[in-house]
Amino acid sequence: METIEVQKFPLMGSNMQYDMSTRSFIERQQPPKLDTTLEKVLQLLTDPHSAKVKERHTKAVKKICDRYYSGFYLKDLELVYKVVESLVQHMQRDDDYTSSLVQIIMLCGKSFLKEKASDDAVYGNDLTEFLVKLVKLIELPKPMVQIAVTHCIGSLYCTPVPIYNDGPQACRHELNIKAIEDSNVVKIFATELKKMEDDTVYQEILHLLLFLSLSSSNCDCLLDMDIIDVISRNMVAACGSSNSKLLQLSVEVLWNVIEYGNPDKVQDRFETSSVVKSLYSTFCHFIQKAKTKQDLQLRNDVMSVTQVLVTRCPNAPLLECGFIKILTLVASSSEVKTTDGLMKGFSM
Protein backbone atom coordinates (compact mmCIF):
# COMPACT_ATOMS: atom_id res chain seq x y z
CA MET A 1 0.00 0.00 0.00
CA GLU A 2 1.18 3.52 -0.67
CA THR A 3 1.86 5.32 2.58
CA ILE A 4 3.10 8.63 3.82
CA GLU A 5 6.67 8.37 5.03
CA VAL A 6 6.91 7.92 8.78
CA GLN A 7 9.85 8.71 11.00
CA LYS A 8 12.03 5.70 11.73
CA PHE A 9 13.03 4.86 15.26
CA PRO A 10 16.56 6.11 15.98
CA LEU A 11 19.20 3.60 17.01
CA MET A 12 19.44 4.33 20.71
CA GLY A 13 22.58 4.79 22.75
CA SER A 14 24.22 7.16 25.19
CA ASN A 15 25.06 9.37 22.20
CA MET A 16 21.36 10.33 22.12
CA GLN A 17 20.04 13.05 24.41
CA TYR A 18 16.54 14.49 24.81
CA ASP A 19 16.07 18.11 23.78
CA MET A 20 13.21 19.58 25.81
CA SER A 21 12.79 22.56 23.44
CA THR A 22 12.07 20.38 20.39
CA ARG A 23 10.77 17.32 22.30
CA SER A 24 13.01 15.06 20.24
CA PHE A 25 16.19 12.99 20.58
CA ILE A 26 19.38 14.48 19.18
CA GLU A 27 22.81 12.94 18.73
CA ARG A 28 25.90 14.17 20.47
CA GLN A 29 29.55 13.41 19.81
CA GLN A 30 30.77 9.96 20.86
CA PRO A 31 32.50 10.23 24.26
CA PRO A 32 35.61 8.31 25.35
CA LYS A 33 35.16 5.06 27.25
CA LEU A 34 35.99 5.28 30.95
CA ASP A 35 36.86 2.77 33.64
CA THR A 36 33.56 2.68 35.50
CA THR A 37 31.49 -0.39 36.36
CA LEU A 38 27.80 -0.98 36.89
CA GLU A 39 28.58 -2.34 40.34
CA LYS A 40 30.30 0.90 41.39
CA VAL A 41 27.46 3.04 40.08
CA LEU A 42 24.84 0.91 41.83
CA GLN A 43 26.81 1.06 45.07
CA LEU A 44 27.01 4.86 44.82
CA LEU A 45 23.30 5.23 44.03
CA THR A 46 22.21 2.98 46.91
CA ASP A 47 24.74 4.12 49.51
CA PRO A 48 22.79 5.99 52.23
CA HIS A 49 25.83 8.18 52.89
CA SER A 50 25.74 9.48 49.30
CA ALA A 51 21.97 9.95 49.10
CA LYS A 52 22.24 13.71 48.65
CA VAL A 53 25.21 13.94 46.27
CA LYS A 54 23.12 14.35 43.14
CA GLU A 55 25.98 15.73 41.05
CA ARG A 56 28.10 12.64 41.75
CA HIS A 57 25.20 10.40 40.79
CA THR A 58 24.67 12.25 37.53
CA LYS A 59 28.35 12.08 36.61
CA ALA A 60 28.49 8.37 37.49
CA VAL A 61 25.56 7.56 35.19
CA LYS A 62 27.14 9.55 32.38
CA LYS A 63 30.41 7.65 32.85
CA ILE A 64 28.66 4.28 32.78
CA CYS A 65 26.87 5.22 29.57
CA ASP A 66 30.19 6.33 28.10
CA ARG A 67 31.85 3.05 29.03
CA TYR A 68 29.02 0.90 27.66
CA TYR A 69 28.61 3.05 24.58
CA SER A 70 28.02 -0.01 22.35
CA GLY A 71 25.45 -1.49 24.72
CA PHE A 72 25.17 -3.42 27.96
CA TYR A 73 26.02 -7.11 28.25
CA LEU A 74 23.31 -9.75 28.39
CA LYS A 75 24.92 -11.17 31.52
CA ASP A 76 24.41 -7.81 33.27
CA LEU A 77 20.63 -7.55 32.71
CA GLU A 78 19.78 -7.92 36.39
CA LEU A 79 22.42 -5.39 37.41
CA VAL A 80 21.24 -2.90 34.77
CA TYR A 81 17.69 -3.05 36.06
CA LYS A 82 18.85 -2.53 39.65
CA VAL A 83 20.49 0.70 38.46
CA VAL A 84 17.23 1.63 36.71
CA GLU A 85 15.23 0.91 39.88
CA SER A 86 17.54 3.05 41.97
CA LEU A 87 17.28 5.95 39.52
CA VAL A 88 13.48 5.69 39.55
CA GLN A 89 13.50 5.94 43.34
CA HIS A 90 15.74 9.02 43.19
CA MET A 91 13.61 10.55 40.42
CA GLN A 92 10.45 10.23 42.50
CA ARG A 93 12.12 12.49 45.06
CA ASP A 94 13.94 14.76 42.61
CA ASP A 95 13.00 15.39 38.95
CA ASP A 96 16.63 16.17 38.12
CA TYR A 97 17.28 12.42 37.98
CA THR A 98 14.94 12.06 35.00
CA SER A 99 17.64 12.76 32.42
CA SER A 100 19.95 10.13 33.97
CA LEU A 101 17.18 7.53 33.86
CA VAL A 102 16.44 8.43 30.24
CA GLN A 103 20.13 7.93 29.33
CA ILE A 104 20.09 4.38 30.70
CA ILE A 105 16.78 3.53 29.00
CA MET A 106 18.05 4.87 25.68
CA LEU A 107 21.19 2.76 25.93
CA CYS A 108 18.97 -0.30 26.44
CA GLY A 109 17.65 0.43 22.95
CA LYS A 110 20.91 -0.88 21.56
CA SER A 111 21.12 -4.63 21.19
CA PHE A 112 22.73 -6.20 24.24
CA LEU A 113 26.21 -7.64 23.85
CA LYS A 114 27.28 -11.23 24.37
CA GLU A 115 30.56 -12.59 25.65
CA LYS A 116 29.94 -16.09 24.29
CA ALA A 117 28.13 -17.40 21.24
CA SER A 118 25.78 -19.29 23.57
CA ASP A 119 24.60 -16.14 25.38
CA ASP A 120 21.61 -15.76 23.05
CA ALA A 121 20.23 -19.07 24.30
CA VAL A 122 21.37 -18.69 27.91
CA TYR A 123 19.92 -15.23 28.51
CA GLY A 124 16.91 -15.29 26.17
CA ASN A 125 14.36 -15.65 28.99
CA ASP A 126 16.19 -13.09 31.11
CA LEU A 127 15.92 -10.57 28.28
CA THR A 128 12.18 -11.17 28.00
CA GLU A 129 11.69 -10.57 31.74
CA PHE A 130 13.94 -7.51 31.63
CA LEU A 131 11.92 -5.91 28.82
CA VAL A 132 8.64 -6.45 30.70
CA LYS A 133 10.03 -4.58 33.71
CA LEU A 134 11.57 -1.87 31.54
CA VAL A 135 8.37 -1.23 29.56
CA LYS A 136 6.37 -0.89 32.79
CA LEU A 137 8.30 2.33 33.36
CA ILE A 138 5.94 3.86 30.80
CA GLU A 139 3.40 3.98 33.63
CA LEU A 140 5.46 6.72 35.25
CA PRO A 141 3.86 10.14 34.57
CA LYS A 142 7.01 11.48 32.92
CA PRO A 143 6.76 12.22 29.16
CA MET A 144 10.55 12.04 28.75
CA VAL A 145 10.62 8.55 30.27
CA GLN A 146 7.55 7.40 28.33
CA ILE A 147 9.03 8.53 25.02
CA ALA A 148 12.41 6.98 25.85
CA VAL A 149 10.79 3.59 26.66
CA THR A 150 8.78 3.71 23.43
CA HIS A 151 11.83 4.54 21.33
CA CYS A 152 13.91 1.91 23.14
CA ILE A 153 11.51 -0.91 22.19
CA GLY A 154 11.07 0.51 18.69
CA SER A 155 14.82 0.52 18.17
CA LEU A 156 15.24 -3.06 19.43
CA TYR A 157 12.34 -4.27 17.28
CA CYS A 158 13.06 -2.42 14.05
CA THR A 159 16.80 -1.78 13.87
CA PRO A 160 19.17 -4.51 12.57
CA VAL A 161 21.99 -5.19 15.01
CA PRO A 162 25.40 -3.70 14.20
CA ILE A 163 28.40 -5.88 13.39
CA TYR A 164 31.58 -4.74 15.13
CA ASN A 165 35.02 -5.25 13.64
CA ASP A 166 36.43 -6.42 16.96
CA GLY A 167 35.32 -7.02 20.52
CA PRO A 168 31.99 -8.43 21.76
CA GLN A 169 29.19 -8.80 19.22
CA ALA A 170 25.55 -7.83 19.67
CA CYS A 171 22.92 -10.50 20.18
CA ARG A 172 20.90 -11.56 17.15
CA HIS A 173 18.10 -9.25 15.99
CA GLU A 174 15.78 -12.27 16.01
CA LEU A 175 16.38 -12.57 19.77
CA ASN A 176 15.22 -8.98 20.30
CA ILE A 177 12.07 -9.56 18.25
CA LYS A 178 11.30 -12.85 20.02
CA ALA A 179 11.83 -11.31 23.46
CA ILE A 180 9.49 -8.39 22.67
CA GLU A 181 6.77 -10.65 21.28
CA ASP A 182 7.08 -13.28 24.01
CA SER A 183 6.87 -10.60 26.69
CA ASN A 184 3.53 -9.29 25.35
CA VAL A 185 4.71 -5.74 26.05
CA VAL A 186 2.30 -4.69 23.30
CA LYS A 187 -0.44 -5.08 25.94
CA ILE A 188 1.35 -2.66 28.27
CA PHE A 189 1.67 -0.08 25.51
CA ALA A 190 -1.97 -0.56 24.47
CA THR A 191 -3.17 -0.19 28.06
CA GLU A 192 -1.18 3.01 28.46
CA LEU A 193 -2.41 4.32 25.12
CA LYS A 194 -6.02 4.08 26.33
CA LYS A 195 -5.42 6.53 29.18
CA MET A 196 -2.68 8.67 27.63
CA GLU A 197 -3.45 12.39 27.79
CA ASP A 198 -0.20 13.72 26.34
CA ASP A 199 -0.75 13.98 22.57
CA THR A 200 2.96 13.67 21.74
CA VAL A 201 3.41 10.49 23.80
CA TYR A 202 0.15 9.07 22.40
CA GLN A 203 1.43 9.55 18.87
CA GLU A 204 4.82 7.98 19.72
CA ILE A 205 3.13 4.88 21.17
CA LEU A 206 0.84 4.64 18.15
CA HIS A 207 3.91 4.92 15.92
CA LEU A 208 5.42 1.95 17.77
CA LEU A 209 2.18 -0.04 17.46
CA LEU A 210 2.36 0.50 13.69
CA PHE A 211 5.52 -1.62 13.60
CA LEU A 212 4.49 -4.10 16.29
CA SER A 213 1.21 -4.72 14.43
CA LEU A 214 3.12 -6.27 11.54
CA SER A 215 3.26 -9.37 13.75
CA SER A 216 0.23 -11.68 13.87
CA SER A 217 0.74 -12.44 17.56
CA ASN A 218 0.86 -8.74 18.44
CA CYS A 219 -2.27 -8.11 16.35
CA ASP A 220 -4.07 -10.83 18.27
CA CYS A 221 -3.10 -9.16 21.55
CA LEU A 222 -4.54 -5.86 20.31
CA LEU A 223 -7.73 -7.58 19.16
CA ASP A 224 -8.18 -9.14 22.60
CA MET A 225 -8.31 -5.66 24.11
CA ASP A 226 -10.64 -2.75 23.39
CA ILE A 227 -7.76 -0.62 22.11
CA ILE A 228 -9.07 -0.89 18.53
CA ASP A 229 -12.16 1.07 19.56
CA VAL A 230 -9.97 3.69 21.26
CA ILE A 231 -7.76 4.12 18.19
CA SER A 232 -10.76 4.42 15.89
CA ARG A 233 -12.47 7.01 18.12
CA ASN A 234 -9.31 9.10 18.38
CA MET A 235 -8.91 8.81 14.61
CA VAL A 236 -12.26 10.55 14.19
CA ALA A 237 -11.27 13.19 16.76
CA ALA A 238 -8.06 13.84 14.81
CA CYS A 239 -10.16 14.76 11.76
CA GLY A 240 -11.29 17.87 13.60
CA SER A 241 -7.75 18.83 14.59
CA SER A 242 -6.31 18.16 11.11
CA ASN A 243 -3.53 16.05 12.65
CA SER A 244 -2.59 14.17 9.48
CA LYS A 245 0.22 12.22 11.15
CA LEU A 246 -2.14 10.83 13.80
CA LEU A 247 -4.74 10.04 11.15
CA GLN A 248 -2.19 8.22 9.03
CA LEU A 249 -0.87 6.16 11.94
CA SER A 250 -4.39 5.25 13.10
CA VAL A 251 -5.48 4.12 9.63
CA GLU A 252 -2.37 2.01 9.09
CA VAL A 253 -2.53 0.34 12.52
CA LEU A 254 -6.16 -0.62 11.83
CA TRP A 255 -5.11 -1.87 8.39
CA ASN A 256 -2.38 -4.07 9.86
CA VAL A 257 -4.67 -5.50 12.54
CA ILE A 258 -7.35 -6.38 9.98
CA GLU A 259 -4.83 -7.90 7.58
CA TYR A 260 -2.56 -9.81 9.97
CA GLY A 261 -4.85 -10.58 12.90
CA ASN A 262 -6.55 -13.91 13.52
CA PRO A 263 -9.56 -14.03 11.13
CA ASP A 264 -11.99 -15.13 13.85
CA LYS A 265 -10.85 -12.37 16.21
CA VAL A 266 -11.03 -9.80 13.41
CA GLN A 267 -14.64 -10.80 12.74
CA ASP A 268 -15.55 -10.66 16.42
CA ARG A 269 -14.07 -7.18 16.82
CA PHE A 270 -15.19 -5.59 13.55
CA GLU A 271 -18.72 -7.02 13.45
CA THR A 272 -19.64 -4.31 15.95
CA SER A 273 -20.65 -1.00 14.43
CA SER A 274 -18.40 1.34 16.47
CA VAL A 275 -15.17 0.78 14.51
CA VAL A 276 -16.98 0.73 11.15
CA LYS A 277 -18.75 3.98 12.07
CA SER A 278 -15.37 5.55 12.82
CA LEU A 279 -14.03 4.49 9.43
CA TYR A 280 -17.19 5.85 7.82
CA SER A 281 -16.88 9.20 9.63
CA THR A 282 -13.21 9.49 8.67
CA PHE A 283 -13.97 8.66 5.04
CA CYS A 284 -16.78 11.23 4.92
CA HIS A 285 -14.43 13.83 6.39
CA PHE A 286 -11.99 13.34 3.53
CA ILE A 287 -14.78 13.23 0.96
CA GLN A 288 -15.75 16.73 2.03
CA LYS A 289 -12.46 18.26 3.20
CA ALA A 290 -9.69 16.62 1.16
CA LYS A 291 -7.67 19.37 -0.51
CA THR A 292 -4.04 18.32 -0.46
CA LYS A 293 -2.33 15.30 -1.98
CA GLN A 294 -1.80 13.97 1.53
CA ASP A 295 -5.53 14.25 2.29
CA LEU A 296 -6.41 12.43 -0.92
CA GLN A 297 -3.97 9.65 -0.08
CA LEU A 298 -5.44 9.24 3.41
CA ARG A 299 -8.94 9.11 1.89
CA ASN A 300 -7.82 6.37 -0.49
CA ASP A 301 -6.13 4.51 2.37
CA VAL A 302 -9.41 4.48 4.33
CA MET A 303 -11.14 3.09 1.25
CA SER A 304 -8.45 0.41 0.93
CA VAL A 305 -8.82 -0.52 4.60
CA THR A 306 -12.55 -0.90 4.00
CA GLN A 307 -11.89 -3.21 1.05
CA VAL A 308 -9.63 -5.40 3.20
CA LEU A 309 -12.26 -5.34 5.95
CA VAL A 310 -14.95 -6.61 3.58
CA THR A 311 -12.69 -9.49 2.55
CA ARG A 312 -11.73 -10.44 6.10
CA CYS A 313 -15.05 -9.66 7.77
CA PRO A 314 -17.98 -10.07 5.34
CA ASN A 315 -20.48 -9.47 8.17
CA ALA A 316 -19.15 -6.01 9.04
CA PRO A 317 -22.14 -3.61 9.24
CA LEU A 318 -21.15 -1.45 6.27
CA LEU A 319 -24.73 -1.21 5.01
CA GLU A 320 -26.18 -0.33 8.39
CA CYS A 321 -23.61 2.44 8.91
CA GLY A 322 -24.27 4.02 5.53
CA PHE A 323 -20.84 3.09 4.22
CA ILE A 324 -22.21 1.20 1.21
CA LYS A 325 -24.21 4.24 0.15
CA ILE A 326 -21.25 6.63 0.18
CA LEU A 327 -18.98 4.09 -1.56
CA THR A 328 -21.63 3.69 -4.29
CA LEU A 329 -21.82 7.47 -4.75
CA VAL A 330 -18.04 7.68 -5.02
CA ALA A 331 -17.86 4.80 -7.50
CA SER A 332 -20.52 6.32 -9.75
CA SER A 333 -19.56 9.99 -9.34
CA SER A 334 -17.96 10.26 -12.78
CA GLU A 335 -21.10 9.00 -14.54
CA VAL A 336 -24.06 9.92 -12.32
CA LYS A 337 -24.70 13.35 -10.88
CA THR A 338 -25.91 13.47 -7.28
CA THR A 339 -27.39 16.10 -5.03
CA ASP A 340 -26.13 14.41 -1.88
CA GLY A 341 -24.47 17.02 0.34
CA LEU A 342 -21.57 14.71 1.21
CA MET A 343 -20.45 14.67 -2.42
CA LYS A 344 -20.34 18.45 -2.79
CA GLY A 345 -16.86 19.41 -3.97
CA PHE A 346 -15.78 15.76 -4.23
CA SER A 347 -12.79 15.13 -6.51
CA MET A 348 -11.07 11.91 -7.40
Coordinates of C-alpha atoms in Angstrom, one line a residue, residues 13-316:
G13 CA 22.6 4.8 22.7
S14 CA 24.2 7.2 25.2
N15 CA 25.1 9.4 22.2
M16 CA 21.4 10.3 22.1
Q17 CA 20.0 13.0 24.4
Y18 CA 16.5 14.5 24.8
D19 CA 16.1 18.1 23.8
M20 CA 13.2 19.6 25.8
S21 CA 12.8 22.6 23.4
T22 CA 12.1 20.4 20.4
R23 CA 10.8 17.3 22.3
S24 CA 13.0 15.1 20.2
F25 CA 16.2 13.0 20.6
I26 CA 19.4 14.5 19.2
E27 CA 22.8 12.9 18.7
R28 CA 25.9 14.2 20.5
Q29 CA 29.5 13.4 19.8
Q30 CA 30.8 10.0 20.9
P31 CA 32.5 10.2 24.3
P32 CA 35.6 8.3 25.3
K33 CA 35.2 5.1 27.3
L34 CA 36.0 5.3 31.0
D35 CA 36.9 2.8 33.6
T36 CA 33.6 2.7 35.5
T37 CA 31.5 -0.4 36.4
L38 CA 27.8 -1.0 36.9
E39 CA 28.6 -2.3 40.3
K40 CA 30.3 0.9 41.4
V41 CA 27.5 3.0 40.1
L42 CA 24.8 0.9 41.8
Q43 CA 26.8 1.1 45.1
L44 CA 27.0 4.9 44.8
L45 CA 23.3 5.2 44.0
T46 CA 22.2 3.0 46.9
D47 CA 24.7 4.1 49.5
P48 CA 22.8 6.0 52.2
H49 CA 25.8 8.2 52.9
S50 CA 25.7 9.5 49.3
A51 CA 22.0 9.9 49.1
K52 CA 22.2 13.7 48.6
V53 CA 25.2 13.9 46.3
K54 CA 23.1 14.4 43.1
E55 CA 26.0 15.7 41.1
R56 CA 28.1 12.6 41.7
H57 CA 25.2 10.4 40.8
T58 CA 24.7 12.2 37.5
K59 CA 28.3 12.1 36.6
A60 CA 28.5 8.4 37.5
V61 CA 25.6 7.6 35.2
K62 CA 27.1 9.6 32.4
K63 CA 30.4 7.7 32.8
I64 CA 28.7 4.3 32.8
C65 CA 26.9 5.2 29.6
D66 CA 30.2 6.3 28.1
R67 CA 31.9 3.1 29.0
Y68 CA 29.0 0.9 27.7
Y69 CA 28.6 3.0 24.6
S70 CA 28.0 0.0 22.3
G71 CA 25.4 -1.5 24.7
F72 CA 25.2 -3.4 28.0
Y73 CA 26.0 -7.1 28.3
L74 CA 23.3 -9.8 28.4
K75 CA 24.9 -11.2 31.5
D76 CA 24.4 -7.8 33.3
L77 CA 20.6 -7.6 32.7
E78 CA 19.8 -7.9 36.4
L79 CA 22.4 -5.4 37.4
V80 CA 21.2 -2.9 34.8
Y81 CA 17.7 -3.1 36.1
K82 CA 18.9 -2.5 39.6
V83 CA 20.5 0.7 38.5
V84 CA 17.2 1.6 36.7
E85 CA 15.2 0.9 39.9
S86 CA 17.5 3.1 42.0
L87 CA 17.3 6.0 39.5
V88 CA 13.5 5.7 39.6
Q89 CA 13.5 5.9 43.3
H90 CA 15.7 9.0 43.2
M91 CA 13.6 10.6 40.4
Q92 CA 10.5 10.2 42.5
R93 CA 12.1 12.5 45.1
D94 CA 13.9 14.8 42.6
D95 CA 13.0 15.4 39.0
D96 CA 16.6 16.2 38.1
Y97 CA 17.3 12.4 38.0
T98 CA 14.9 12.1 35.0
S99 CA 17.6 12.8 32.4
S100 CA 20.0 10.1 34.0
L101 CA 17.2 7.5 33.9
V102 CA 16.4 8.4 30.2
Q103 CA 20.1 7.9 29.3
I104 CA 20.1 4.4 30.7
I105 CA 16.8 3.5 29.0
M106 CA 18.1 4.9 25.7
L107 CA 21.2 2.8 25.9
C108 CA 19.0 -0.3 26.4
G109 CA 17.7 0.4 23.0
K110 CA 20.9 -0.9 21.6
S111 CA 21.1 -4.6 21.2
F112 CA 22.7 -6.2 24.2
L113 CA 26.2 -7.6 23.8
K114 CA 27.3 -11.2 24.4
E115 CA 30.6 -12.6 25.6
K116 CA 29.9 -16.1 24.3
A117 CA 28.1 -17.4 21.2
S118 CA 25.8 -19.3 23.6
D119 CA 24.6 -16.1 25.4
D120 CA 21.6 -15.8 23.0
A121 CA 20.2 -19.1 24.3
V122 CA 21.4 -18.7 27.9
Y123 CA 19.9 -15.2 28.5
G124 CA 16.9 -15.3 26.2
N125 CA 14.4 -15.6 29.0
D126 CA 16.2 -13.1 31.1
L127 CA 15.9 -10.6 28.3
T128 CA 12.2 -11.2 28.0
E129 CA 11.7 -10.6 31.7
F130 CA 13.9 -7.5 31.6
L131 CA 11.9 -5.9 28.8
V132 CA 8.6 -6.4 30.7
K133 CA 10.0 -4.6 33.7
L134 CA 11.6 -1.9 31.5
V135 CA 8.4 -1.2 29.6
K136 CA 6.4 -0.9 32.8
L137 CA 8.3 2.3 33.4
I138 CA 5.9 3.9 30.8
E139 CA 3.4 4.0 33.6
L140 CA 5.5 6.7 35.3
P141 CA 3.9 10.1 34.6
K142 CA 7.0 11.5 32.9
P143 CA 6.8 12.2 29.2
M144 CA 10.5 12.0 28.7
V145 CA 10.6 8.5 30.3
Q146 CA 7.5 7.4 28.3
I147 CA 9.0 8.5 25.0
A148 CA 12.4 7.0 25.9
V149 CA 10.8 3.6 26.7
T150 CA 8.8 3.7 23.4
H151 CA 11.8 4.5 21.3
C152 CA 13.9 1.9 23.1
I153 CA 11.5 -0.9 22.2
G154 CA 11.1 0.5 18.7
S155 CA 14.8 0.5 18.2
L156 CA 15.2 -3.1 19.4
Y157 CA 12.3 -4.3 17.3
C158 CA 13.1 -2.4 14.1
T159 CA 16.8 -1.8 13.9
P160 CA 19.2 -4.5 12.6
V161 CA 22.0 -5.2 15.0
P162 CA 25.4 -3.7 14.2
I163 CA 28.4 -5.9 13.4
Y164 CA 31.6 -4.7 15.1
N165 CA 35.0 -5.2 13.6
D166 CA 36.4 -6.4 17.0
G167 CA 35.3 -7.0 20.5
P168 CA 32.0 -8.4 21.8
Q169 CA 29.2 -8.8 19.2
A170 CA 25.6 -7.8 19.7
C171 CA 22.9 -10.5 20.2
R172 CA 20.9 -11.6 17.2
H173 CA 18.1 -9.3 16.0
E174 CA 15.8 -12.3 16.0
L175 CA 16.4 -12.6 19.8
N176 CA 15.2 -9.0 20.3
I177 CA 12.1 -9.6 18.3
K178 CA 11.3 -12.8 20.0
A179 CA 11.8 -11.3 23.5
I180 CA 9.5 -8.4 22.7
E181 CA 6.8 -10.6 21.3
D182 CA 7.1 -13.3 24.0
S183 CA 6.9 -10.6 26.7
N184 CA 3.5 -9.3 25.4
V185 CA 4.7 -5.7 26.0
V186 CA 2.3 -4.7 23.3
K187 CA -0.4 -5.1 25.9
I188 CA 1.3 -2.7 28.3
F189 CA 1.7 -0.1 25.5
A190 CA -2.0 -0.6 24.5
T191 CA -3.2 -0.2 28.1
E192 CA -1.2 3.0 28.5
L193 CA -2.4 4.3 25.1
K194 CA -6.0 4.1 26.3
K195 CA -5.4 6.5 29.2
M196 CA -2.7 8.7 27.6
E197 CA -3.4 12.4 27.8
D198 CA -0.2 13.7 26.3
D199 CA -0.7 14.0 22.6
T200 CA 3.0 13.7 21.7
V201 CA 3.4 10.5 23.8
Y202 CA 0.2 9.1 22.4
Q203 CA 1.4 9.5 18.9
E204 CA 4.8 8.0 19.7
I205 CA 3.1 4.9 21.2
L206 CA 0.8 4.6 18.2
H207 CA 3.9 4.9 15.9
L208 CA 5.4 1.9 17.8
L209 CA 2.2 0.0 17.5
L210 CA 2.4 0.5 13.7
F211 CA 5.5 -1.6 13.6
L212 CA 4.5 -4.1 16.3
S213 CA 1.2 -4.7 14.4
L214 CA 3.1 -6.3 11.5
S215 CA 3.3 -9.4 13.7
S216 CA 0.2 -11.7 13.9
S217 CA 0.7 -12.4 17.6
N218 CA 0.9 -8.7 18.4
C219 CA -2.3 -8.1 16.4
D220 CA -4.1 -10.8 18.3
C221 CA -3.1 -9.2 21.5
L222 CA -4.5 -5.9 20.3
L223 CA -7.7 -7.6 19.2
D224 CA -8.2 -9.1 22.6
M225 CA -8.3 -5.7 24.1
D226 CA -10.6 -2.7 23.4
I227 CA -7.8 -0.6 22.1
I228 CA -9.1 -0.9 18.5
D229 CA -12.2 1.1 19.6
V230 CA -10.0 3.7 21.3
I231 CA -7.8 4.1 18.2
S232 CA -10.8 4.4 15.9
R233 CA -12.5 7.0 18.1
N234 CA -9.3 9.1 18.4
M235 CA -8.9 8.8 14.6
V236 CA -12.3 10.6 14.2
A237 CA -11.3 13.2 16.8
A238 CA -8.1 13.8 14.8
C239 CA -10.2 14.8 11.8
G240 CA -11.3 17.9 13.6
S241 CA -7.8 18.8 14.6
S242 CA -6.3 18.2 11.1
N243 CA -3.5 16.0 12.6
S244 CA -2.6 14.2 9.5
K245 CA 0.2 12.2 11.2
L246 CA -2.1 10.8 13.8
L247 CA -4.7 10.0 11.1
Q248 CA -2.2 8.2 9.0
L249 CA -0.9 6.2 11.9
S250 CA -4.4 5.3 13.1
V251 CA -5.5 4.1 9.6
E252 CA -2.4 2.0 9.1
V253 CA -2.5 0.3 12.5
L254 CA -6.2 -0.6 11.8
W255 CA -5.1 -1.9 8.4
N256 CA -2.4 -4.1 9.9
V257 CA -4.7 -5.5 12.5
I258 CA -7.4 -6.4 10.0
E259 CA -4.8 -7.9 7.6
Y260 CA -2.6 -9.8 10.0
G261 CA -4.8 -10.6 12.9
N262 CA -6.5 -13.9 13.5
P263 CA -9.6 -14.0 11.1
D264 CA -12.0 -15.1 13.9
K265 CA -10.8 -12.4 16.2
V266 CA -11.0 -9.8 13.4
Q267 CA -14.6 -10.8 12.7
D268 CA -15.5 -10.7 16.4
R269 CA -14.1 -7.2 16.8
F270 CA -15.2 -5.6 13.5
E271 CA -18.7 -7.0 13.4
T272 CA -19.6 -4.3 16.0
S273 CA -20.7 -1.0 14.4
S274 CA -18.4 1.3 16.5
V275 CA -15.2 0.8 14.5
V276 CA -17.0 0.7 11.2
K277 CA -18.8 4.0 12.1
S278 CA -15.4 5.5 12.8
L279 CA -14.0 4.5 9.4
Y280 CA -17.2 5.9 7.8
S281 CA -16.9 9.2 9.6
T282 CA -13.2 9.5 8.7
F283 CA -14.0 8.7 5.0
C284 CA -16.8 11.2 4.9
H285 CA -14.4 13.8 6.4
F286 CA -12.0 13.3 3.5
I287 CA -14.8 13.2 1.0
Q288 CA -15.8 16.7 2.0
K289 CA -12.5 18.3 3.2
A290 CA -9.7 16.6 1.2
K291 CA -7.7 19.4 -0.5
T292 CA -4.0 18.3 -0.5
K293 CA -2.3 15.3 -2.0
Q294 CA -1.8 14.0 1.5
D295 CA -5.5 14.2 2.3
L296 CA -6.4 12.4 -0.9
Q297 CA -4.0 9.7 -0.1
L298 CA -5.4 9.2 3.4
R299 CA -8.9 9.1 1.9
N300 CA -7.8 6.4 -0.5
D301 CA -6.1 4.5 2.4
V302 CA -9.4 4.5 4.3
M303 CA -11.1 3.1 1.2
S304 CA -8.4 0.4 0.9
V305 CA -8.8 -0.5 4.6
T306 CA -12.6 -0.9 4.0
Q307 CA -11.9 -3.2 1.0
V308 CA -9.6 -5.4 3.2
L309 CA -12.3 -5.3 6.0
V310 CA -15.0 -6.6 3.6
T311 CA -12.7 -9.5 2.6
R312 CA -11.7 -10.4 6.1
C313 CA -15.1 -9.7 7.8
P314 CA -18.0 -10.1 5.3
N315 CA -20.5 -9.5 8.2
A316 CA -19.2 -6.0 9.0

